[in-house]
PDB file of C-alpha atoms in Angstrom:
ATOM      1  CA  ASP A 133     -13.997  16.763  90.074  1.00 54.00           C
ATOM      2  CA  GLU A 134     -10.241  17.226  91.265  1.00 63.00           C
ATOM      3  CA  LYS A 135      -8.344  20.274  90.287  1.00 76.00           C
ATOM      4  CA  TYR A 136      -5.304  22.102  90.244  1.00 83.00           C
ATOM      5  CA  LEU A 137      -2.985  24.710  88.905  1.00 91.00           C
ATOM      6  CA  ARG A 138      -0.001  24.180  86.603  1.00 92.00           C
ATOM      7  CA  GLU A 139       1.635  26.018  84.245  1.00 95.00           C
ATOM      8  CA  ILE A 140       1.200  23.772  80.199  1.00 96.00           C
ATOM      9  CA  PRO A 141       2.931  23.534  76.803  1.00 96.00           C
ATOM     10  CA  VAL A 142       0.990  25.526  74.414  1.00 95.00           C
ATOM     11  CA  GLU A 143       0.951  22.269  72.026  1.00 94.00           C
ATOM     12  CA  LEU A 144      -0.134  20.320  74.720  1.00 96.00           C
ATOM     13  CA  ILE A 145      -3.292  21.990  74.834  1.00 95.00           C
ATOM     14  CA  GLN A 146      -5.757  21.334  71.872  1.00 92.00           C
ATOM     15  CA  ARG A 147      -9.171  23.221  71.371  1.00 86.00           C
ATOM     16  CA  GLY A 148     -12.400  21.020  73.428  1.00 81.00           C
ATOM     17  CA  LYS A 149     -15.534  19.890  71.177  1.00 74.00           C
ATOM     18  CA  TYR A 150     -18.234  21.780  73.524  1.00 67.00           C
ATOM     19  CA  GLN A 151     -16.542  26.026  72.697  1.00 66.00           C
ATOM     20  CA  PRO A 152     -19.863  28.150  71.984  1.00 62.00           C
ATOM     21  CA  ARG A 153     -18.171  30.277  69.962  1.00 63.00           C
ATOM     22  CA  ARG A 154     -17.504  29.622  66.607  1.00 61.00           C
ATOM     23  CA  ASP A 155     -16.362  32.337  65.060  1.00 64.00           C
ATOM     24  CA  MET A 156     -13.319  34.147  65.988  1.00 70.00           C
ATOM     25  CA  ASP A 157     -11.700  37.661  64.782  1.00 73.00           C
ATOM     26  CA  GLN A 158      -8.995  37.803  63.906  1.00 82.00           C
ATOM     27  CA  GLN A 159      -7.568  41.225  64.620  1.00 86.00           C
ATOM     28  CA  ALA A 160      -9.994  41.164  68.145  1.00 83.00           C
ATOM     29  CA  LEU A 161      -7.098  37.485  68.570  1.00 88.00           C
ATOM     30  CA  GLU A 162      -4.207  39.630  67.930  1.00 92.00           C
ATOM     31  CA  GLU A 163      -5.011  42.652  70.306  1.00 92.00           C
ATOM     32  CA  LEU A 164      -5.766  40.373  72.710  1.00 91.00           C
ATOM     33  CA  ALA A 165      -1.709  39.023  72.145  1.00 94.00           C
ATOM     34  CA  GLU A 166      -0.412  42.310  72.789  1.00 95.00           C
ATOM     35  CA  SER A 167      -1.710  42.674  75.877  1.00 94.00           C
ATOM     36  CA  ILE A 168      -0.405  38.919  76.675  1.00 94.00           C
ATOM     37  CA  ARG A 169       3.229  39.615  75.852  1.00 94.00           C
ATOM     38  CA  GLN A 170       2.151  43.109  77.497  1.00 93.00           C
ATOM     39  CA  GLN A 171       0.850  41.655  80.840  1.00 92.00           C
ATOM     40  CA  GLY A 172       0.760  37.804  80.479  1.00 91.00           C
ATOM     41  CA  ILE A 173      -2.333  35.989  80.537  1.00 92.00           C
ATOM     42  CA  MET A 174      -4.358  37.530  84.047  1.00 88.00           C
ATOM     43  CA  GLN A 175      -6.937  34.259  84.018  1.00 89.00           C
ATOM     44  CA  PRO A 176      -5.826  31.690  83.892  1.00 93.00           C
ATOM     45  CA  ILE A 177      -7.342  29.195  81.431  1.00 92.00           C
ATOM     46  CA  VAL A 178      -9.520  26.369  82.076  1.00 90.00           C
ATOM     47  CA  VAL A 179      -8.524  22.356  80.548  1.00 92.00           C
ATOM     48  CA  ARG A 180      -8.657  18.334  81.736  1.00 91.00           C
ATOM     49  CA  PRO A 181      -6.762  15.594  80.268  1.00 92.00           C
ATOM     50  CA  ILE A 182      -7.753  13.691  77.993  1.00 90.00           C
ATOM     51  CA  SER A 183      -4.403  11.467  78.020  1.00 90.00           C
ATOM     52  CA  GLU A 184      -1.742  11.239  79.848  1.00 88.00           C
ATOM     53  CA  SER A 185      -0.477  14.192  78.289  1.00 89.00           C
ATOM     54  CA  LYS A 186      -2.466  16.066  76.165  1.00 94.00           C
ATOM     55  CA  TYR A 187      -5.293  18.657  77.146  1.00 95.00           C
ATOM     56  CA  GLU A 188      -8.535  19.777  76.153  1.00 92.00           C
ATOM     57  CA  ILE A 189      -9.619  23.022  76.662  1.00 91.00           C
ATOM     58  CA  ILE A 190     -13.074  23.603  78.648  1.00 88.00           C
ATOM     59  CA  ALA A 191     -13.215  27.334  78.382  1.00 84.00           C
ATOM     60  CA  GLY A 192     -10.275  30.155  77.431  1.00 87.00           C
ATOM     61  CA  GLU A 193      -9.662  29.117  73.548  1.00 87.00           C
ATOM     62  CA  ARG A 194      -9.378  32.590  72.743  1.00 87.00           C
ATOM     63  CA  ARG A 195      -6.650  32.759  75.120  1.00 91.00           C
ATOM     64  CA  TRP A 196      -4.371  29.414  74.108  1.00 93.00           C
ATOM     65  CA  ARG A 197      -5.306  30.937  70.430  1.00 91.00           C
ATOM     66  CA  ALA A 198      -3.711  34.176  72.353  1.00 94.00           C
ATOM     67  CA  SER A 199      -0.977  32.958  73.321  1.00 95.00           C
ATOM     68  CA  GLN A 200       0.313  30.938  70.701  1.00 94.00           C
ATOM     69  CA  LEU A 201       0.731  33.911  68.526  1.00 94.00           C
ATOM     70  CA  ALA A 202       2.095  35.929  71.447  1.00 95.00           C
ATOM     71  CA  GLN A 203       4.454  33.136  71.073  1.00 94.00           C
ATOM     72  CA  LEU A 204       4.275  31.909  74.835  1.00 95.00           C
ATOM     73  CA  ASP A 205       5.510  28.920  75.322  1.00 95.00           C
ATOM     74  CA  ARG A 206       3.409  27.587  78.346  1.00 95.00           C
ATOM     75  CA  VAL A 207       0.267  28.632  79.207  1.00 96.00           C
ATOM     76  CA  PRO A 208      -1.070  29.114  82.990  1.00 96.00           C
ATOM     77  CA  ALA A 209      -4.048  26.726  83.221  1.00 95.00           C
ATOM     78  CA  ILE A 210      -7.123  25.946  86.459  1.00 93.00           C
ATOM     79  CA  VAL A 211      -6.582  21.696  85.125  1.00 94.00           C
ATOM     80  CA  ARG A 212      -9.969  19.830  86.316  1.00 89.00           C
ATOM     81  CA  ASP A 213     -10.505  16.235  86.201  1.00 87.00           C
ATOM     82  CA  VAL A 214     -14.201  15.465  85.012  1.00 82.00           C
ATOM     83  CA  PRO A 215     -15.824  13.459  82.689  1.00 79.00           C
ATOM     84  CA  ASP A 216     -17.314  14.381  79.282  1.00 74.00           C
ATOM     85  CA  GLU A 217     -21.541  15.263  80.653  1.00 72.00           C
ATOM     86  CA  ALA A 218     -19.858  17.858  83.014  1.00 75.00           C
ATOM     87  CA  ALA A 219     -17.343  18.818  80.711  1.00 75.00           C
ATOM     88  CA  VAL A 220     -19.677  20.172  78.273  1.00 73.00           C
ATOM     89  CA  ALA A 221     -21.788  22.072  81.170  1.00 77.00           C
ATOM     90  CA  MET A 222     -18.668  23.660  82.349  1.00 78.00           C
ATOM     91  CA  ALA A 223     -18.172  24.447  79.073  1.00 75.00           C
ATOM     92  CA  LEU A 224     -20.894  26.625  77.713  1.00 76.00           C
ATOM     93  CA  ILE A 225     -21.140  27.996  80.952  1.00 79.00           C
ATOM     94  CA  GLU A 226     -17.765  29.325  81.991  1.00 74.00           C
ATOM     95  CA  ASN A 227     -17.319  30.077  77.902  1.00 72.00           C
ATOM     96  CA  ILE A 228     -21.165  32.205  78.603  1.00 76.00           C
ATOM     97  CA  GLN A 229     -20.034  33.752  81.559  1.00 73.00           C
ATOM     98  CA  ARG A 230     -16.625  34.950  80.682  1.00 63.00           C
ATOM     99  CA  GLU A 231     -15.950  35.102  77.231  1.00 59.00           C
ATOM    100  CA  ASN A 232     -18.059  37.581  75.248  1.00 70.00           C
ATOM    101  CA  LEU A 233     -20.293  35.689  73.235  1.00 79.00           C
ATOM    102  CA  ASN A 234     -22.176  37.623  70.895  1.00 85.00           C
ATOM    103  CA  ALA A 235     -25.683  37.376  71.166  1.00 90.00           C
ATOM    104  CA  MET A 236     -26.330  34.116  68.372  1.00 91.00           C
ATOM    105  CA  GLU A 237     -23.349  32.280  70.187  1.00 86.00           C
ATOM    106  CA  GLU A 238     -24.790  32.827  73.295  1.00 88.00           C
ATOM    107  CA  ALA A 239     -28.028  31.466  71.581  1.00 91.00           C
ATOM    108  CA  PHE A 240     -26.448  28.279  69.652  1.00 89.00           C
ATOM    109  CA  ALA A 241     -24.537  28.067  73.425  1.00 85.00           C
ATOM    110  CA  LEU A 242     -27.884  28.079  75.934  1.00 89.00           C
ATOM    111  CA  GLN A 243     -29.952  25.740  73.011  1.00 89.00           C
ATOM    112  CA  ARG A 244     -27.586  24.067  73.551  1.00 84.00           C
ATOM    113  CA  LEU A 245     -27.345  23.922  77.526  1.00 83.00           C
ATOM    114  CA  GLN A 246     -31.042  23.509  77.514  1.00 86.00           C
ATOM    115  CA  ASP A 247     -31.440  20.398  75.055  1.00 85.00           C
ATOM    116  CA  GLU A 248     -27.985  18.721  76.453  1.00 79.00           C
ATOM    117  CA  PHE A 249     -29.371  18.229  80.186  1.00 80.00           C
ATOM    118  CA  GLU A 250     -33.251  18.977  79.663  1.00 85.00           C
ATOM    119  CA  LEU A 251     -33.504  22.019  81.291  1.00 84.00           C
ATOM    120  CA  THR A 252     -36.532  24.690  81.519  1.00 89.00           C
ATOM    121  CA  GLN A 253     -35.618  28.196  80.480  1.00 90.00           C
ATOM    122  CA  GLY A 254     -35.838  29.310  83.974  1.00 89.00           C
ATOM    123  CA  GLU A 255     -33.349  26.707  84.995  1.00 88.00           C
ATOM    124  CA  VAL A 256     -31.307  28.374  82.477  1.00 87.00           C
ATOM    125  CA  ALA A 257     -31.087  30.850  83.213  1.00 88.00           C
ATOM    126  CA  GLU A 258     -30.087  29.830  87.124  1.00 87.00           C
ATOM    127  CA  ALA A 259     -26.806  28.419  85.371  1.00 82.00           C
ATOM    128  CA  ILE A 260     -25.649  31.262  84.219  1.00 83.00           C
ATOM    129  CA  GLY A 261     -27.191  34.196  85.838  1.00 84.00           C
ATOM    130  CA  LYS A 262     -29.074  36.057  84.191  1.00 86.00           C
ATOM    131  CA  SER A 263     -32.524  36.861  83.658  1.00 91.00           C
ATOM    132  CA  ARG A 264     -34.922  34.673  82.118  1.00 91.00           C
ATOM    133  CA  SER A 265     -36.095  37.076  80.004  1.00 93.00           C
ATOM    134  CA  THR A 266     -32.410  37.309  78.419  1.00 92.00           C
ATOM    135  CA  VAL A 267     -32.375  33.742  78.294  1.00 92.00           C
ATOM    136  CA  THR A 268     -35.436  33.890  76.398  1.00 94.00           C
ATOM    137  CA  ASN A 269     -34.850  36.788  74.369  1.00 93.00           C
ATOM    138  CA  LEU A 270     -31.840  34.694  73.256  1.00 94.00           C
ATOM    139  CA  LEU A 271     -33.065  31.647  72.462  1.00 94.00           C
ATOM    140  CA  ARG A 272     -36.162  33.397  69.940  1.00 95.00           C
ATOM    141  CA  LEU A 273     -33.045  33.893  67.373  1.00 95.00           C
ATOM    142  CA  MET A 274     -32.543  30.066  66.684  1.00 94.00           C
ATOM    143  CA  ASN A 275     -35.801  30.329  65.490  1.00 94.00           C
ATOM    144  CA  LEU A 276     -33.936  32.954  62.669  1.00 95.00           C
ATOM    145  CA  HIS A 277     -33.805  31.541  58.962  1.00 95.00           C
ATOM    146  CA  ASP A 278     -30.055  29.657  59.285  1.00 92.00           C
ATOM    147  CA  ASP A 279     -27.750  32.170  56.935  1.00 94.00           C
ATOM    148  CA  VAL A 280     -29.776  34.969  59.123  1.00 95.00           C
ATOM    149  CA  LYS A 281     -27.609  33.170  61.991  1.00 94.00           C
ATOM    150  CA  LEU A 282     -24.889  33.553  60.164  1.00 91.00           C
ATOM    151  CA  MET A 283     -24.890  37.319  60.011  1.00 93.00           C
ATOM    152  CA  LEU A 284     -25.885  37.815  63.502  1.00 93.00           C
ATOM    153  CA  GLU A 285     -22.715  35.441  63.997  1.00 88.00           C
ATOM    154  CA  HIS A 286     -20.639  37.241  61.815  1.00 86.00           C
ATOM    155  CA  GLY A 287     -21.591  40.813  63.372  1.00 87.00           C
ATOM    156  CA  ASP A 288     -23.214  42.188  60.070  1.00 92.00           C
ATOM    157  CA  LEU A 289     -26.303  42.039  62.324  1.00 95.00           C
ATOM    158  CA  GLU A 290     -27.101  42.464  65.747  1.00 94.00           C
ATOM    159  CA  MET A 291     -29.164  40.960  67.886  1.00 95.00           C
ATOM    160  CA  GLY A 292     -32.037  44.276  67.976  1.00 95.00           C
ATOM    161  CA  HIS A 293     -31.844  44.007  64.213  1.00 97.00           C
ATOM    162  CA  GLY A 294     -32.650  39.607  64.485  1.00 96.00           C
ATOM    163  CA  ARG A 295     -35.644  39.929  66.879  1.00 95.00           C
ATOM    164  CA  ALA A 296     -36.952  42.704  64.254  1.00 96.00           C
ATOM    165  CA  LEU A 297     -36.680  39.951  61.611  1.00 97.00           C
ATOM    166  CA  LEU A 298     -38.136  37.247  63.004  1.00 95.00           C
ATOM    167  CA  GLY A 299     -41.818  39.241  62.607  1.00 94.00           C
ATOM    168  CA  LEU A 300     -41.322  38.131  59.002  1.00 94.00           C
ATOM    169  CA  PRO A 301     -41.683  34.574  57.874  1.00 93.00           C
ATOM    170  CA  SER A 302     -38.623  32.295  57.499  1.00 90.00           C
ATOM    171  CA  GLU A 303     -38.523  32.585  53.748  1.00 90.00           C
ATOM    172  CA  ASP A 304     -38.380  36.366  53.756  1.00 94.00           C
ATOM    173  CA  GLN A 305     -35.891  36.344  56.166  1.00 96.00           C
ATOM    174  CA  LEU A 306     -32.683  36.317  54.321  1.00 95.00           C
ATOM    175  CA  ALA A 307     -33.824  38.352  51.823  1.00 95.00           C
ATOM    176  CA  ALA A 308     -34.730  41.576  54.004  1.00 96.00           C
ATOM    177  CA  ALA A 309     -31.412  40.804  56.336  1.00 96.00           C
ATOM    178  CA  ASN A 310     -29.441  41.655  52.875  1.00 96.00           C
ATOM    179  CA  GLN A 311     -31.327  44.687  52.932  1.00 96.00           C
ATOM    180  CA  VAL A 312     -30.524  45.705  55.824  1.00 96.00           C
ATOM    181  CA  ASN A 313     -26.900  45.571  56.499  1.00 95.00           C
ATOM    182  CA  SER A 314     -26.271  46.130  52.568  1.00 95.00           C
ATOM    183  CA  LYS A 315     -28.493  49.501  53.645  1.00 95.00           C
ATOM    184  CA  SER A 316     -26.531  50.082  57.548  1.00 95.00           C
ATOM    185  CA  MET A 317     -30.258  50.212  58.589  1.00 96.00           C
ATOM    186  CA  SER A 318     -30.683  50.792  62.608  1.00 96.00           C
ATOM    187  CA  VAL A 319     -32.729  48.229  65.036  1.00 96.00           C
ATOM    188  CA  ARG A 320     -35.417  51.592  65.027  1.00 96.00           C
ATOM    189  CA  GLN A 321     -35.027  51.974  60.700  1.00 97.00           C
ATOM    190  CA  THR A 322     -35.144  47.654  60.690  1.00 97.00           C
ATOM    191  CA  GLU A 323     -38.566  48.051  62.798  1.00 96.00           C
ATOM    192  CA  ALA A 324     -40.282  49.683  60.741  1.00 96.00           C
ATOM    193  CA  PHE A 325     -38.931  48.254  56.865  1.00 96.00           C
ATOM    194  CA  VAL A 326     -39.907  44.454  58.772  1.00 96.00           C
ATOM    195  CA  ARG A 327     -43.816  45.835  59.149  1.00 95.00           C
ATOM    196  CA  LYS A 328     -44.134  48.137  55.581  1.00 94.00           C
ATOM    197  CA  LEU A 329     -43.609  44.033  54.737  1.00 93.00           C
ATOM    198  CA  LEU A 330     -45.438  43.206  56.431  1.00 91.00           C
ATOM    199  CA  GLU A 331     -48.267  44.974  55.432  1.00 89.00           C
ATOM    200  CA  SER A 332     -47.685  44.579  51.443  1.00 80.00           C
ATOM    201  CA  PRO A 333     -49.547  41.530  50.839  1.00 70.00           C
ATOM    202  CA  GLN A 334     -46.701  38.482  49.428  1.00 60.00           C
ATOM    203  CA  PRO A 335     -47.005  36.981  46.096  1.00 58.00           C
ATOM    204  CA  LYS A 336     -46.930  33.476  47.158  1.00 57.00           C
ATOM    205  CA  ARG A 337     -44.273  31.578  46.525  1.00 56.00           C
ATOM    206  CA  LYS A 338     -43.135  27.534  45.872  1.00 54.00           C
ATOM    207  CA  ALA A 339     -41.853  26.042  49.196  1.00 52.00           C
ATOM    208  CA  SER A 340     -38.169  25.134  48.815  1.00 54.00           C
ATOM    209  CA  PRO A 341     -38.088  20.863  50.710  1.00 62.00           C
ATOM    210  CA  ALA A 342     -36.761  21.253  53.971  1.00 66.00           C
ATOM    211  CA  LYS A 343     -33.883  18.953  55.121  1.00 72.00           C
ATOM    212  CA  ASP A 344     -33.991  15.679  55.627  1.00 78.00           C
ATOM    213  CA  PRO A 345     -33.694  15.356  59.656  1.00 81.00           C
ATOM    214  CA  ASN A 346     -31.172  12.874  59.461  1.00 81.00           C
ATOM    215  CA  VAL A 347     -28.698  14.924  57.491  1.00 82.00           C
ATOM    216  CA  LYS A 348     -29.850  17.317  59.894  1.00 83.00           C
ATOM    217  CA  GLN A 349     -29.000  15.076  63.291  1.00 83.00           C
ATOM    218  CA  LEU A 350     -25.816  13.876  61.337  1.00 85.00           C
ATOM    219  CA  GLU A 351     -24.864  17.656  61.108  1.00 84.00           C
ATOM    220  CA  GLU A 352     -25.712  18.359  64.523  1.00 82.00           C
ATOM    221  CA  GLU A 353     -23.257  15.413  65.242  1.00 82.00           C
ATOM    222  CA  LEU A 354     -20.435  16.410  63.669  1.00 83.00           C
ATOM    223  CA  SER A 355     -20.460  19.783  64.406  1.00 80.00           C
ATOM    224  CA  GLU A 356     -20.306  18.683  68.413  1.00 74.00           C
ATOM    225  CA  LYS A 357     -17.413  16.551  67.558  1.00 77.00           C
ATOM    226  CA  LEU A 358     -14.954  18.423  65.754  1.00 76.00           C
ATOM    227  CA  GLY A 359     -15.832  21.207  67.195  1.00 72.00           C
ATOM    228  CA  ALA A 360     -16.943  23.458  63.574  1.00 75.00           C
ATOM    229  CA  ARG A 361     -19.521  24.322  61.452  1.00 79.00           C
ATOM    230  CA  ILE A 362     -20.791  21.216  59.222  1.00 85.00           C
ATOM    231  CA  GLU A 363     -23.843  21.505  56.234  1.00 84.00           C
ATOM    232  CA  ILE A 364     -24.116  18.231  54.107  1.00 85.00           C
ATOM    233  CA  SER A 365     -26.305  19.078  50.634  1.00 81.00           C
ATOM    234  CA  GLN A 366     -27.357  16.079  49.421  1.00 74.00           C
ATOM    235  CA  GLY A 367     -27.707  15.475  45.239  1.00 71.00           C
ATOM    236  CA  SER A 368     -29.573  12.589  43.539  1.00 67.00           C
ATOM    237  CA  ARG A 369     -28.469   9.136  43.086  1.00 70.00           C
ATOM    238  CA  GLY A 370     -27.184   9.105  46.647  1.00 72.00           C
ATOM    239  CA  LYS A 371     -24.811  11.112  46.080  1.00 78.00           C
ATOM    240  CA  GLY A 372     -23.569  15.293  48.025  1.00 80.00           C
ATOM    241  CA  ARG A 373     -21.189  17.516  50.421  1.00 83.00           C
ATOM    242  CA  LEU A 374     -19.787  17.511  52.889  1.00 84.00           C
ATOM    243  CA  VAL A 375     -17.937  20.948  54.089  1.00 84.00           C
ATOM    244  CA  ILE A 376     -16.394  21.828  56.817  1.00 85.00           C
ATOM    245  CA  SER A 377     -16.167  25.714  58.465  1.00 79.00           C
ATOM    246  CA  TYR A 378     -13.205  26.990  59.902  1.00 72.00           C
ATOM    247  CA  ASN A 379     -11.867  31.174  60.686  1.00 65.00           C
ATOM    248  CA  SER A 380      -8.020  29.793  60.680  1.00 64.00           C
ATOM    249  CA  LEU A 381      -5.616  26.902  60.102  1.00 69.00           C
ATOM    250  CA  ASP A 382      -4.631  27.438  63.868  1.00 67.00           C
ATOM    251  CA  GLU A 383      -8.463  26.023  64.255  1.00 69.00           C
ATOM    252  CA  LEU A 384      -8.200  23.602  61.346  1.00 75.00           C
ATOM    253  CA  ASP A 385      -5.796  22.308  63.080  1.00 74.00           C
ATOM    254  CA  GLY A 386      -7.673  21.264  66.093  1.00 74.00           C
ATOM    255  CA  ILE A 387     -10.722  20.160  63.890  1.00 77.00           C
ATOM    256  CA  LEU A 388      -7.801  17.739  62.432  1.00 78.00           C
ATOM    257  CA  SER A 389      -6.535  16.618  66.007  1.00 75.00           C
ATOM    258  CA  HIS A 390     -10.399  15.453  66.124  1.00 74.00           C
ATOM    259  CA  ILE A 391     -10.146  13.687  63.246  1.00 76.00           C
ATOM    260  CA  LYS A 392      -6.810  11.494  63.303  1.00 69.00           C
TER     261      LYS A 392
END
């Protein structure tokens, strides 16, 4: 693994496929851009070459995006010539350690690190420099209902809320999460609310059909390839919808660069 520091034009850099941050707050980016205007980039981003002139981000996408907002022509970057597998590990580990991910983003990244490299929770904890109990608690969030995960990811709920909601069956979590959010419940209030729900008799409901595992696998593969959240919904007679979610025009440009 060779590495060297250089200044790279921002237009020659593209977002990484392995970026664990799935939602970037525009106001936070503006604040970072203002800091960069005043002080410059204090910590270089990390990239790898993908052609003779193009580079892909391994770590530091927020700094790259903020540099564009600050209208910088070039950014300092550590260039590392590493293969795909090493880039996955480096991107996940460096972003978990440096990029101030929220709990749900960190859980997604830890799950991916564990799955792609077949690691135990103890090995994941050692790789990122955190305790095993911290890793275990974060990975438990992956058992939440998908829409509740989105609420954590977008900051509508905190990790403590998510941990409390795990006490409910998956089909009850979303309705409870919406109440917690709308009433601005604290974590302790949420824990009491969940206990109350569990003590109440629940009416039987028809289970919703599970998503086809092949469709889920395709969603995951496309999400990894494009670096974006992909949702596929199936209709009748082979029809359906494929939805690509993005949070800014810059992110859309990055997605399109992977498609072209």
